[in-house]
Amino acid sequence: ARDGPRRPRPSPTPTSDIMGASNSKLPQHCEPLADGLWTLHSPHNRNFIGMQICSACLLIKTPSSGLVVINPPSHDQIFLDAVRKLCHDTGEKVTAVFSPGDWHHAYLMAWATAFPDANLYVASERVLTKQPALAPRLPAAIVVDTKNPSVPELAECCTLLPWLGCKQPPWIMGGDTSGTPRAEHVILHNPTSTLFVTDHLFGDGFMGKGISFNTIGFSLQSGAKDQALESAQRIIATRPRRLVFSHGDKSAVVFGDGTEAAEEVVAAALENAYKFCGAGAPSDVST
């Protein structure tokens, strides 16, 4: 045994899990993806080890609740301006900002400030711990329920699905206690069968692979494989025709063209990515 008191464990070097921003100051644009959907891509984001990962945002025009920003991709003014222009062009206001993954928090203060009247939704309490400056904001940030996620502004057009059964990566990566649950919510835009995935899956071509599971960031919790299996089956059962990923090159963050013909291709890609937890045809799992 070591003699004497132990020195306190230092905080991990990174102060945020998704760091950096675009180094390009060229004007950015929200690009149409489908009726009522746009993407906004930031090409130069880096993670805590300096790896370039890029970030993508999905913007949803709801039937009666304005525009909802899913996964703000950067704090650079050019991206905020792009959304302001979309508001002008559509005549809609940003009513909600939703960060559906608990490692995506570094840009939230900028978006909360830029759209002060919008409701701010976060994936878990971890986000508020990492961003204490959000605490005094009014309206206050809302932590989405881990097992039964709900964002009222999306209720008319989207289905929210939780990803359960996985734990945070090692302490050195994010400063989390060993075994702490990881939180992520998957968003299905029902009218276009478009599924937005934050971190638990990597898009086609990311890190030189096809669509794959993020086994470093989402290892299984002890005794929770059934929860991961059920999560995978519920996602497959939605039969999406298009996937949008939060990370990857601009050409790779969208998979599937939203047509009926894409449904089987997307299903096969999801089933292959979820093999690690034994997911297959979800015949007995309701959405």
Short mmCIF file of C-alpha atoms in Angstrom, two decimals, residues 26-152:
data_model
loop_
_atom_site.label_atom_id
_atom_site.label_comp_id
_atom_site.label_asym_id
_atom_site.label_seq_id
_atom_site.Cartn_x
_atom_site.Cartn_y
_atom_site.Cartn_z
CA LEU A 26 -17.04 31.75 -45.50
CA PRO A 27 -20.82 32.14 -45.15
CA GLN A 28 -22.57 28.89 -44.36
CA HIS A 29 -25.97 27.74 -45.58
CA CYS A 30 -28.68 25.42 -44.32
CA GLU A 31 -28.98 22.90 -47.14
CA PRO A 32 -32.39 21.41 -47.99
CA LEU A 33 -32.59 17.67 -47.34
CA ALA A 34 -36.33 17.02 -47.68
CA ASP A 35 -39.58 18.88 -47.18
CA GLY A 36 -39.20 20.68 -43.85
CA LEU A 37 -35.65 19.38 -43.26
CA TRP A 38 -32.24 21.02 -43.63
CA THR A 39 -28.69 20.10 -42.68
CA LEU A 40 -25.91 22.41 -41.53
CA HIS A 41 -22.38 21.01 -41.64
CA SER A 42 -19.29 22.29 -39.83
CA PRO A 43 -16.20 20.84 -41.53
CA HIS A 44 -13.39 21.44 -39.05
CA ASN A 45 -14.50 20.32 -35.59
CA ARG A 46 -12.01 18.29 -33.58
CA ASN A 47 -12.47 15.97 -30.64
CA PHE A 48 -10.48 16.00 -27.40
CA ILE A 49 -7.46 14.25 -28.96
CA GLY A 50 -7.37 16.63 -31.90
CA MET A 51 -8.91 14.27 -34.43
CA GLN A 52 -10.98 16.04 -37.08
CA ILE A 53 -14.51 14.69 -36.85
CA CYS A 54 -16.73 17.45 -38.32
CA SER A 55 -20.24 18.02 -36.99
CA ALA A 56 -23.67 18.07 -38.58
CA CYS A 57 -26.93 19.62 -37.50
CA LEU A 58 -30.47 18.75 -38.53
CA LEU A 59 -33.08 21.51 -38.66
CA ILE A 60 -36.76 20.59 -38.57
CA LYS A 61 -39.68 22.80 -39.53
CA THR A 62 -42.51 21.50 -37.39
CA PRO A 63 -46.20 21.76 -38.36
CA SER A 64 -47.03 24.38 -35.73
CA SER A 65 -44.04 24.80 -33.40
CA GLY A 66 -41.53 26.66 -35.53
CA LEU A 67 -37.98 25.51 -36.23
CA VAL A 68 -36.12 23.03 -34.03
CA VAL A 69 -32.33 22.83 -34.10
CA ILE A 70 -30.97 19.33 -33.51
CA ASN A 71 -27.31 19.09 -32.47
CA PRO A 72 -25.78 22.58 -32.87
CA PRO A 73 -22.61 22.00 -34.93
CA SER A 74 -20.39 24.94 -33.95
CA HIS A 75 -20.28 28.17 -31.98
CA ASP A 76 -18.95 30.18 -34.93
CA GLN A 77 -21.12 33.13 -35.86
CA ILE A 78 -21.36 31.99 -39.48
CA PHE A 79 -23.43 28.97 -38.44
CA LEU A 80 -25.72 30.99 -36.21
CA ASP A 81 -26.19 33.43 -39.09
CA ALA A 82 -27.08 30.54 -41.41
CA VAL A 83 -29.95 29.57 -39.12
CA ARG A 84 -31.06 33.19 -38.78
CA LYS A 85 -31.25 33.35 -42.57
CA LEU A 86 -33.32 30.15 -42.62
CA CYS A 87 -35.68 31.76 -40.11
CA HIS A 88 -36.00 34.78 -42.39
CA ASP A 89 -36.56 32.66 -45.49
CA THR A 90 -39.19 30.42 -43.89
CA GLY A 91 -40.85 33.02 -41.70
CA GLU A 92 -40.33 30.72 -38.70
CA LYS A 93 -38.63 31.23 -35.35
CA VAL A 94 -36.29 28.84 -33.57
CA THR A 95 -38.47 27.53 -30.77
CA ALA A 96 -36.20 24.76 -29.47
CA VAL A 97 -32.58 23.66 -29.48
CA PHE A 98 -32.02 19.98 -28.70
CA SER A 99 -28.69 18.34 -27.97
CA PRO A 100 -29.57 14.62 -28.11
CA GLY A 101 -26.18 13.28 -27.01
CA ASP A 102 -24.56 13.80 -23.62
CA TRP A 103 -21.13 14.57 -25.07
CA HIS A 104 -22.43 17.34 -27.32
CA HIS A 105 -22.45 20.37 -25.07
CA ALA A 106 -19.57 22.70 -25.97
CA TYR A 107 -21.62 24.88 -28.33
CA LEU A 108 -24.86 25.10 -26.38
CA MET A 109 -24.13 28.37 -24.59
CA ALA A 110 -23.63 30.15 -27.90
CA TRP A 111 -26.94 28.85 -29.26
CA ALA A 112 -28.79 29.52 -26.01
CA THR A 113 -27.57 33.11 -26.19
CA ALA A 114 -28.31 33.55 -29.91
CA PHE A 115 -31.89 32.26 -29.51
CA PRO A 116 -32.81 33.37 -26.00
CA ASP A 117 -36.52 32.58 -26.29
CA ALA A 118 -35.99 29.01 -27.51
CA ASN A 119 -36.39 26.09 -25.15
CA LEU A 120 -33.14 24.22 -24.62
CA TYR A 121 -33.24 20.42 -24.27
CA VAL A 122 -30.27 18.28 -23.26
CA ALA A 123 -29.67 14.55 -23.18
CA SER A 124 -28.72 14.21 -19.51
CA GLU A 125 -27.59 16.00 -16.36
CA ARG A 126 -24.03 15.41 -17.55
CA VAL A 127 -24.44 18.25 -20.06
CA LEU A 128 -25.34 20.73 -17.34
CA THR A 129 -22.42 19.55 -15.21
CA LYS A 130 -20.06 20.15 -18.12
CA GLN A 131 -21.64 23.54 -18.93
CA PRO A 132 -22.46 25.22 -15.59
CA ALA A 133 -22.86 28.58 -17.36
CA LEU A 134 -26.22 27.29 -18.61
CA ALA A 135 -27.60 27.09 -15.06
CA PRO A 136 -28.93 30.68 -14.78
CA ARG A 137 -30.50 30.68 -18.24
CA LEU A 138 -34.21 31.39 -18.50
CA PRO A 139 -36.05 29.50 -19.82
CA ALA A 140 -34.05 26.88 -17.94
CA ALA A 141 -32.47 23.96 -19.77
CA ILE A 142 -34.65 20.86 -19.74
CA VAL A 143 -33.13 17.42 -19.21
CA VAL A 144 -34.91 14.90 -21.43
CA ASP A 145 -36.04 11.72 -19.69
CA THR A 146 -33.52 8.92 -20.28
CA LYS A 147 -36.02 6.13 -20.97
CA ASN A 148 -39.02 8.09 -22.27
CA PRO A 149 -37.62 11.09 -24.13
CA SER A 150 -39.98 13.86 -25.11
CA VAL A 151 -39.54 17.27 -26.73
CA PRO A 152 -42.98 18.89 -27.05
#
